[in-house]
CSV table of C-alpha atoms and ligand atoms in Angstrom, one decimal:
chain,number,residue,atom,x,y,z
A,1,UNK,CA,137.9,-72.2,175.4
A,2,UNK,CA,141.1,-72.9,175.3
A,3,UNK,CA,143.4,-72.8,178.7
A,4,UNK,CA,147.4,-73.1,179.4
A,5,UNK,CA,148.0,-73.6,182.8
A,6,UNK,CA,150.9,-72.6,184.5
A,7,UNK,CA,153.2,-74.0,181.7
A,8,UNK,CA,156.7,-74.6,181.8
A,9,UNK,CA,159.5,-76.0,179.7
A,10,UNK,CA,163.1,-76.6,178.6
A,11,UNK,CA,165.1,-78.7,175.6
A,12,UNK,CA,167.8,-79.0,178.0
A,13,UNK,CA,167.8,-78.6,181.9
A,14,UNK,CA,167.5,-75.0,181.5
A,15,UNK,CA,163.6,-73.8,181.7
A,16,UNK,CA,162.6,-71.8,178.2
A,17,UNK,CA,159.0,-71.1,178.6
A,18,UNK,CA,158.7,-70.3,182.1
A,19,UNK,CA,155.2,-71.0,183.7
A,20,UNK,CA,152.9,-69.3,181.2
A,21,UNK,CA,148.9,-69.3,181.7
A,22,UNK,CA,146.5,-67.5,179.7
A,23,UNK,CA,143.0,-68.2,178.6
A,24,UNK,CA,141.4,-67.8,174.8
A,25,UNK,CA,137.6,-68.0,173.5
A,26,UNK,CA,136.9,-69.1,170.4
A,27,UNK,CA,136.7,-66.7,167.4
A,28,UNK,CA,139.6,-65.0,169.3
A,29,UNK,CA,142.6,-63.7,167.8
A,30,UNK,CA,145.9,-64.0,169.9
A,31,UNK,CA,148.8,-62.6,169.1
A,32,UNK,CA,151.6,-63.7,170.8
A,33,UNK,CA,155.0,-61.0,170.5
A,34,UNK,CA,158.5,-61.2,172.0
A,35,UNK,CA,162.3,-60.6,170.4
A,36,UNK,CA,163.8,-63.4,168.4
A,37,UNK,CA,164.7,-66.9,171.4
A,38,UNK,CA,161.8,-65.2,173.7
A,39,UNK,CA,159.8,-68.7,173.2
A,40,UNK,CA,156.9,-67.9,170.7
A,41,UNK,CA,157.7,-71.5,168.8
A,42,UNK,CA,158.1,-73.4,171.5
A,43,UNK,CA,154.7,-72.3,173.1
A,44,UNK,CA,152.6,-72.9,170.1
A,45,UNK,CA,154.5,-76.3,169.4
A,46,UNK,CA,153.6,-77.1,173.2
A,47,UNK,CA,149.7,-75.9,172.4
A,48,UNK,CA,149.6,-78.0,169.2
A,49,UNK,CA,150.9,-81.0,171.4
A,50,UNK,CA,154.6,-81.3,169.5
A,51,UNK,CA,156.4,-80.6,172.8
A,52,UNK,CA,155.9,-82.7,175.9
A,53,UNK,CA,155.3,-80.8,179.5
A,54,UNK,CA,156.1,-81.9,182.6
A,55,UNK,CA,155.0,-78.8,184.3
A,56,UNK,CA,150.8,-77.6,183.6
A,57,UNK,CA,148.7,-78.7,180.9
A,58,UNK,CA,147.0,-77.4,178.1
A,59,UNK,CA,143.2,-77.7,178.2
A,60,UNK,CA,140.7,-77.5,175.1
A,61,UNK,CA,137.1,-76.8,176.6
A,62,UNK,CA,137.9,-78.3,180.1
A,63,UNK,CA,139.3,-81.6,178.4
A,64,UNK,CA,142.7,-82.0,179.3
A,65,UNK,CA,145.2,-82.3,176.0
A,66,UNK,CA,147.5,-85.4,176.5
A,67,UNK,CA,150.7,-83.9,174.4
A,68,UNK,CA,152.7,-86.2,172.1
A,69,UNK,CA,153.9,-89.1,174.9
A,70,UNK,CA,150.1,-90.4,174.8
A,71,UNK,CA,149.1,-90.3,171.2
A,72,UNK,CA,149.6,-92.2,168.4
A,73,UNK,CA,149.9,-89.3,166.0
A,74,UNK,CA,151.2,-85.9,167.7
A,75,UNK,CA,149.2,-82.6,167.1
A,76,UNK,CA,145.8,-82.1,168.0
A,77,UNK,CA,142.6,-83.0,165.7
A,78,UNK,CA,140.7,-79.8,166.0
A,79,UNK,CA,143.6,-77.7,165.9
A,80,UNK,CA,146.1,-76.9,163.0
A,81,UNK,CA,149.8,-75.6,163.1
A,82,UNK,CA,151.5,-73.2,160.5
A,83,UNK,CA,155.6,-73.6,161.5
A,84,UNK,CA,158.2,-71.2,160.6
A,85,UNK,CA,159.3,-73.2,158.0
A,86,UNK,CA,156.0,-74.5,156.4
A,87,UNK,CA,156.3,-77.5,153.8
A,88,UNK,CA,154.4,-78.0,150.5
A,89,UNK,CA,154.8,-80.6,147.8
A,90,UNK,CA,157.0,-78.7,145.2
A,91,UNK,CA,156.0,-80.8,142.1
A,92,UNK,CA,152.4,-80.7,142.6
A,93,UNK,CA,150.0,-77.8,142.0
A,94,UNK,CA,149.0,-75.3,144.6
A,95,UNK,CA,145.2,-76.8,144.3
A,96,UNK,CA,146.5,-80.2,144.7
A,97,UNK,CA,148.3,-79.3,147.8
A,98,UNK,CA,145.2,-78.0,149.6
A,99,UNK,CA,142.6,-80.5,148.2
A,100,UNK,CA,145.0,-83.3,149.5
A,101,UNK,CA,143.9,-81.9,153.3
A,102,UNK,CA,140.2,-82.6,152.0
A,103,UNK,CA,138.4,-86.1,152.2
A,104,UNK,CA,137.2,-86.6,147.9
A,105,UNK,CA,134.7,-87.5,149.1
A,106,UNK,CA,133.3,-83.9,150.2
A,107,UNK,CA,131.1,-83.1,147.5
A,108,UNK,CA,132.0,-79.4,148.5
A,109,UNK,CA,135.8,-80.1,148.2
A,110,UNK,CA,136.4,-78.1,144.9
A,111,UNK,CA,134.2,-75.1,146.5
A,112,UNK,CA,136.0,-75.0,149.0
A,113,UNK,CA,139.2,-74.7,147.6
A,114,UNK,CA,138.1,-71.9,145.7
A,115,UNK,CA,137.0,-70.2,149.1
A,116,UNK,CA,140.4,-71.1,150.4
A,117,UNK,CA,142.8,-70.0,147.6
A,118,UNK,CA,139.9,-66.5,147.2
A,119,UNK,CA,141.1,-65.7,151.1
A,120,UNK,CA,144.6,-66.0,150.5
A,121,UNK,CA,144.4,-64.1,147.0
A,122,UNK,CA,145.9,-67.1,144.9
A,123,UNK,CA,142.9,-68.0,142.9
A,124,UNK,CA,145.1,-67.2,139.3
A,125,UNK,CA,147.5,-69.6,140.7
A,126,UNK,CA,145.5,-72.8,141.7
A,127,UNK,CA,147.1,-74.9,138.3
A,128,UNK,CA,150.8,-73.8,138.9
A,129,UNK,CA,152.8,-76.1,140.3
A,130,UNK,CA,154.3,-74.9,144.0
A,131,UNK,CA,158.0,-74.6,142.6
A,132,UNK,CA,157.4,-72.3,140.4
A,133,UNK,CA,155.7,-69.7,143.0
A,134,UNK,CA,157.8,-66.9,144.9
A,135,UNK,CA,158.7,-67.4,148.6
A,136,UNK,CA,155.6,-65.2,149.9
A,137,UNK,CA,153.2,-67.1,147.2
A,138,UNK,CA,154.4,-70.4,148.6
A,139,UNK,CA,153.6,-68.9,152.1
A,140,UNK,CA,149.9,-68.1,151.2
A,141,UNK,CA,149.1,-71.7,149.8
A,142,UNK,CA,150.6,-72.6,153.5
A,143,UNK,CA,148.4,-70.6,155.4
A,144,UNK,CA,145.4,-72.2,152.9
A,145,UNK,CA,146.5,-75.6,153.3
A,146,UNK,CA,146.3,-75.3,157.1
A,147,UNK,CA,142.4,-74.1,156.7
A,148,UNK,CA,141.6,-76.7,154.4
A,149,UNK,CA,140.1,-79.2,156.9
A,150,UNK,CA,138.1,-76.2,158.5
A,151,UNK,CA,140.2,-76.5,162.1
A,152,UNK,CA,138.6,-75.1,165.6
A,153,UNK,CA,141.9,-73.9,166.4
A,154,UNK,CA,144.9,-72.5,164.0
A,155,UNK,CA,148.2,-72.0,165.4
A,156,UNK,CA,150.3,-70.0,162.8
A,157,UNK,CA,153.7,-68.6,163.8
A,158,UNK,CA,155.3,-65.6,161.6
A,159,UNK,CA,152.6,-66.1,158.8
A,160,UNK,CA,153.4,-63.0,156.8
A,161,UNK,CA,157.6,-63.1,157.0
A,162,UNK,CA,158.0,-63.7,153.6
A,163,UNK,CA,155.2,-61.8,151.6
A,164,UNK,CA,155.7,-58.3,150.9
A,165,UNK,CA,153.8,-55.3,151.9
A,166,UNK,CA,152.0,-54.7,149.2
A,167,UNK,CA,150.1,-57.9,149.4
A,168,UNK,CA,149.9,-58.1,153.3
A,169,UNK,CA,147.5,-55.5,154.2
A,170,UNK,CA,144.7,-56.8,152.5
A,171,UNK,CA,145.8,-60.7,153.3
A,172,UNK,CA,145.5,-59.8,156.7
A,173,UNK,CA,142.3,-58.3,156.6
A,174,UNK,CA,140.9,-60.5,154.3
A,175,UNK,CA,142.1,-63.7,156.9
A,176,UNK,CA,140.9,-62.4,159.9
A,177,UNK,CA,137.8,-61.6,158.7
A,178,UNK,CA,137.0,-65.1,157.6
A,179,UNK,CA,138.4,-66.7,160.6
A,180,UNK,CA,136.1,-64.6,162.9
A,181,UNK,CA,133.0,-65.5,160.4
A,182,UNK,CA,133.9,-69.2,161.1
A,183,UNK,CA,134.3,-68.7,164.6
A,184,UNK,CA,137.8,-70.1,164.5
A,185,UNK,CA,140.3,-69.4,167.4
A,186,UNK,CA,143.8,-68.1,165.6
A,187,UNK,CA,147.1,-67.2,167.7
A,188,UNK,CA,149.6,-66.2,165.6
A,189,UNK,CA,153.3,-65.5,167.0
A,190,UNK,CA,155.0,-62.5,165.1
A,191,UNK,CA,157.3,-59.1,165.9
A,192,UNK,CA,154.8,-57.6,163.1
A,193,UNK,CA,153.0,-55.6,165.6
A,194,UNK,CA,151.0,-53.7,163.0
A,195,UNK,CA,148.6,-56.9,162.5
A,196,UNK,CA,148.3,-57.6,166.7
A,197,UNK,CA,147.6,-53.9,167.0
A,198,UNK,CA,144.8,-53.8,164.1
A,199,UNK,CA,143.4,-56.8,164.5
A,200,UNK,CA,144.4,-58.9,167.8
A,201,UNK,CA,141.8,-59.4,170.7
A,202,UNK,CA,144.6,-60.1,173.0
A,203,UNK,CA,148.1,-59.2,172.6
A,204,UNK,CA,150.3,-61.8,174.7
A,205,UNK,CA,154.0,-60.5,175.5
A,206,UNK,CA,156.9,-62.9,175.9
A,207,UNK,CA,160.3,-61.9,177.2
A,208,UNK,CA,163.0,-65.0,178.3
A,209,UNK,CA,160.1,-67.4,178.1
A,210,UNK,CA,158.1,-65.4,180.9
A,211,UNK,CA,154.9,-64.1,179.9
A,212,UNK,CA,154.9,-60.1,180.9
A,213,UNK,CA,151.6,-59.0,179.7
A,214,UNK,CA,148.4,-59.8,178.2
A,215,UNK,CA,146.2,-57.0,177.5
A,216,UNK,CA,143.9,-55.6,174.7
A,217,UNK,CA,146.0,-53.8,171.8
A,218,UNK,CA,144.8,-50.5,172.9
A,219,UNK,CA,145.7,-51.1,176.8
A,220,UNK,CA,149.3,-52.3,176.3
A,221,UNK,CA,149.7,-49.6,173.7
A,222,UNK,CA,148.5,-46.6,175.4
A,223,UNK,CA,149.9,-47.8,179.1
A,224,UNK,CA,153.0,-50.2,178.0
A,225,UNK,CA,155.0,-50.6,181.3
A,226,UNK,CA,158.3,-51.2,180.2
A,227,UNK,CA,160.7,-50.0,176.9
A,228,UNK,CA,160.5,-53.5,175.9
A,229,UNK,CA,157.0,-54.0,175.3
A,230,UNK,CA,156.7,-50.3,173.5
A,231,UNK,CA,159.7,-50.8,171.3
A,232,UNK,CA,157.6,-53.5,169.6
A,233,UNK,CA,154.9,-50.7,168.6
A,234,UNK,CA,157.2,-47.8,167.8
A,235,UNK,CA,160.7,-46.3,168.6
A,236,UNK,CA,160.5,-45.7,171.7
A,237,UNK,CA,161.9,-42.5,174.4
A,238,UNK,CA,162.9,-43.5,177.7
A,239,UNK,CA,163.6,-40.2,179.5
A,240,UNK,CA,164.9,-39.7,183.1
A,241,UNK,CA,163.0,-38.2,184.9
A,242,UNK,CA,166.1,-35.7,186.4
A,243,UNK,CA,166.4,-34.7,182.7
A,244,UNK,CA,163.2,-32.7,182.5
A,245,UNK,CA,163.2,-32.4,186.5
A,246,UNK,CA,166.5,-31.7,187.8
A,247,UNK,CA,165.0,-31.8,191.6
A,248,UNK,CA,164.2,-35.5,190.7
A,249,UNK,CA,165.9,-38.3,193.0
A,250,UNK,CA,163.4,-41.3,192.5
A,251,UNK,CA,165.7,-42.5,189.3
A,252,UNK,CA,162.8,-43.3,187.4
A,253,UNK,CA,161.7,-42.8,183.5
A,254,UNK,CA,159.1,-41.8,181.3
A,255,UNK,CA,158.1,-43.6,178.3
A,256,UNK,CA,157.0,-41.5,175.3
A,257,UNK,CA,156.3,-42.3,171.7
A,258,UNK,CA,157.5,-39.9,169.1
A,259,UNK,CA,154.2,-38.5,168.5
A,260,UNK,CA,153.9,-37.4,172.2
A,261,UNK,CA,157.1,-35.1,171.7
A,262,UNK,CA,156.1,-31.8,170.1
A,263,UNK,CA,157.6,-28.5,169.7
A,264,UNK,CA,156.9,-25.8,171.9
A,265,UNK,CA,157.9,-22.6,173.0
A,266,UNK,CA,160.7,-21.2,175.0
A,267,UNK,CA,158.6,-22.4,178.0
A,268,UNK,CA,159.8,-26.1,176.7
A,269,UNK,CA,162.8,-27.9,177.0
A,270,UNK,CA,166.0,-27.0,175.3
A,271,UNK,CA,167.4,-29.8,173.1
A,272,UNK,CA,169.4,-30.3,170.0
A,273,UNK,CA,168.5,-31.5,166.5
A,274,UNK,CA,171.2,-34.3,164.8
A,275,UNK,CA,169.2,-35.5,162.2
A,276,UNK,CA,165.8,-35.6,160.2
A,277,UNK,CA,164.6,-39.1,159.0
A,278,UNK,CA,161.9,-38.8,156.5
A,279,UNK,CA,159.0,-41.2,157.0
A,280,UNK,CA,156.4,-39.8,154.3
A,281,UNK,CA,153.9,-38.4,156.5
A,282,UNK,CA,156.0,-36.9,158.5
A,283,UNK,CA,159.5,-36.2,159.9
A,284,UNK,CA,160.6,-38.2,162.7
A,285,UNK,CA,163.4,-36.0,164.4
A,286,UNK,CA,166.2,-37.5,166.3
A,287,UNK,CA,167.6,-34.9,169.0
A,288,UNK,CA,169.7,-34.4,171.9
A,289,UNK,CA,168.2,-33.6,175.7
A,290,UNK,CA,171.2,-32.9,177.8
A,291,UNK,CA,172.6,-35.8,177.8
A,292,UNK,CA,169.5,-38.4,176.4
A,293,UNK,CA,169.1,-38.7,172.6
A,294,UNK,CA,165.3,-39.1,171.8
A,295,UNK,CA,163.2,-38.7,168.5
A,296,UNK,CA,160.0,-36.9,167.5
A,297,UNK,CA,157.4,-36.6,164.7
A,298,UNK,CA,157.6,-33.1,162.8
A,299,UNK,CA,155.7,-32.2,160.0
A,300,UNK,CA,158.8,-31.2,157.8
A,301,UNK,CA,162.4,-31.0,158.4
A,302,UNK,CA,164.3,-29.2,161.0
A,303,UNK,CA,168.3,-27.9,160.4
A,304,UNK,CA,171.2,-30.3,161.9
A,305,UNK,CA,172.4,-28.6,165.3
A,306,UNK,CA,169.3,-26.3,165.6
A,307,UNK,CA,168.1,-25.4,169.3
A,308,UNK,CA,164.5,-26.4,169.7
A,309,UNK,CA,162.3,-26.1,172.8
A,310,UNK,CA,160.5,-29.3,173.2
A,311,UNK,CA,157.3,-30.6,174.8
A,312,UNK,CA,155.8,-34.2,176.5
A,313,UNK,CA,152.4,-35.0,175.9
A,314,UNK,CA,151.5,-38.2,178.5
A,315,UNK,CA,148.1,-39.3,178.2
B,401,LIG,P1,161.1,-67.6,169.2
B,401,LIG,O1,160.1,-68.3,168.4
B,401,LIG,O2,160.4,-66.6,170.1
B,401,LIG,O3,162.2,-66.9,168.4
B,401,LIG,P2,161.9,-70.2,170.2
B,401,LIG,O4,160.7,-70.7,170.8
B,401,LIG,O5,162.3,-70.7,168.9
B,401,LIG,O6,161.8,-68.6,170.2
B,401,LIG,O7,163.2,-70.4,171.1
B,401,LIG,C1,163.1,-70.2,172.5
B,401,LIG,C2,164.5,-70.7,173.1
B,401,LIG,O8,164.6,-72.1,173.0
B,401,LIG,C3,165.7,-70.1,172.5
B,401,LIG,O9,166.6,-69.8,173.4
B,401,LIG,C4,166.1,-71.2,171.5
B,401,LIG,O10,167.5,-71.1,171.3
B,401,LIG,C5,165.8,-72.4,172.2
B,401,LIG,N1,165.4,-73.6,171.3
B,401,LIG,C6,164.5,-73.5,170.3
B,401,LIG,N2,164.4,-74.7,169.7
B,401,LIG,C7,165.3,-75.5,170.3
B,401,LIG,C8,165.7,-76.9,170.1
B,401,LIG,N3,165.1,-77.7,169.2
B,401,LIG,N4,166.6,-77.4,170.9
B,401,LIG,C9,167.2,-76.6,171.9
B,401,LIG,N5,166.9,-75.3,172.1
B,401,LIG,C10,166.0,-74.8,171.3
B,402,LIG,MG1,160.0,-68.6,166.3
């Protein structure tokens, strides 16, 4: 298991991660989310033992991890980091750069290469030299390299930025599911919620280096408490409560997705259609309630200034 205790930290005097804990088993996949400066790189550099703390610790099965002022090499052994900005050797092949992360020894070493480059769906590619692959290409032979020497413990942060849709769905699936065969603990920090929400154990929530939740994907989906953590999973409505209850005095809002916002009849509330955004499936509708502009999933289109009776669907 792997344990952060009450962590905090700052480049300068001013705190960044501000006293984090959470726990992790292994086979688990973390994901950790937050807005752009929230602290997702710092914490995984901290985890991976780049950054020194003076406030909590980071243990790894009870053992206390020392962090890089008492080792020789930073980074822990059993654990492997993905950074932002991954590196490969340009001039060398995309085999070559994985099999450089396994002993030649291993009699298994060109086998498992193979495995590797089958996960990330580069197999065709294992003779072309890294410079001549695409930016998401070059990011899969990162996330390979980082398995080569089979870790406990992989600590990738915004793994899919650069690879394109097409290709991401089944990379995902396809790399969780061998990471949970091999048993091998994975946080990954992103603002791609579809993979936390698909595939996560435990979705962790940063905002201003605090941590603000820590729930199961369906939990903090279904029951977000605030606009901030919901905006990550869809656009989000916040409506007052005095809008759709004009005896209301406690000030407080309601937090809907689009698909909780339905048309209904003249029992519903009145509000006014601006525009109609078409999203394949279906419509999402942007509309004006008194004075609170909030959107909604329609089947098909609805006219620009048309009157429309709306209902809230809370779960
Ligand atoms: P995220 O990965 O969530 O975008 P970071 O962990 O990179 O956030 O950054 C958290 C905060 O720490 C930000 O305010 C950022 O500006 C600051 N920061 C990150 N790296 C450094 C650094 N090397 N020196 C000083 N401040 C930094
Ligand atoms: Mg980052």
């Amino acid at each position: 298991m792997l344990k952060a205790a009450n962590i905090s930290f700052g480049y300068t005097s001013k705190e960044v991660i501000k006293n984090i804990g959470f726990k992790a088993n292994k086979g688990d996949y973390i994901a950790i989310i937050g807005e752009s400066g929230s602290g997702k790189s710092t914490l995984l550099e901290i985890i991976y033992g780049l950054l020194h703390i003076d406030k909590g610790s980071v243990f790894w099965n009870d053992e206390k991890l020392l962090g890089p002022n008492f080792r020789l090499i930073s980074g822990e052994d059993f654990m492997k980091y993905l950074p932002q900005d991954f590196d490969l050797m340009p001039y060398t092949t995309v085999e070559e750069n994985i099999g450089k992360y396994i002993s030649s020894q291993d009699k298994n070493k060109d086998k498992r290469i193979k495995e590797l480059l089958k996960v990330v769906d580069m197999a065709e590619f294992s003779q072309t030299k890294v410079k001549n692959l695409s930016g998401g290409q070059k990011q899969r032979v990162a996330i390979a390299k980082v398995m080569a020497k089979e870790p406990e413990v992989l600590l990738l942060d915004e793994p899919f930025s650069h690879i394109d849709n097409f290709r991401k769905n089944k990379l995902r699936r396809d790399l969780f599911r061998y990471l949970k065969s091999k048993n091998i603990l994975c946080i990954v920090a992103t603002h791609d919620t579809t993979d936390a929400l698909s595939f996560a154990d435990k979705i962790l929530v940063i905002r201003n280096g605090k941590l603000i939740a820590n729930k199961a994907p369906e939990a903090l989906y279904t029951n977000p408490k605030s606009a901030y953590i919901a905006s990550f999973f869809d656009e989000i409505n916040k409506i007052p409560l005095n809008e759709i209850d004009p005896n209301d005095i406690s000030k407080k809002s309601v937090l809907l997705y689009p698909n909780q916002i339905k048309l209904a009849g003249k029992e519903g509330f009145k509000a006014t259609v601006i525009a109609s955004y078409f999203k394949g499936s279906y419509y999402l509708i942007e509309a004006v309630l008194n004075k609170t502009t909030l959107f909604f999933e329609h089947p098909s289109t609805l006219e620009n200034n048309q009157k429309v009776f709306l209902e809230f669907i809370k779960k």
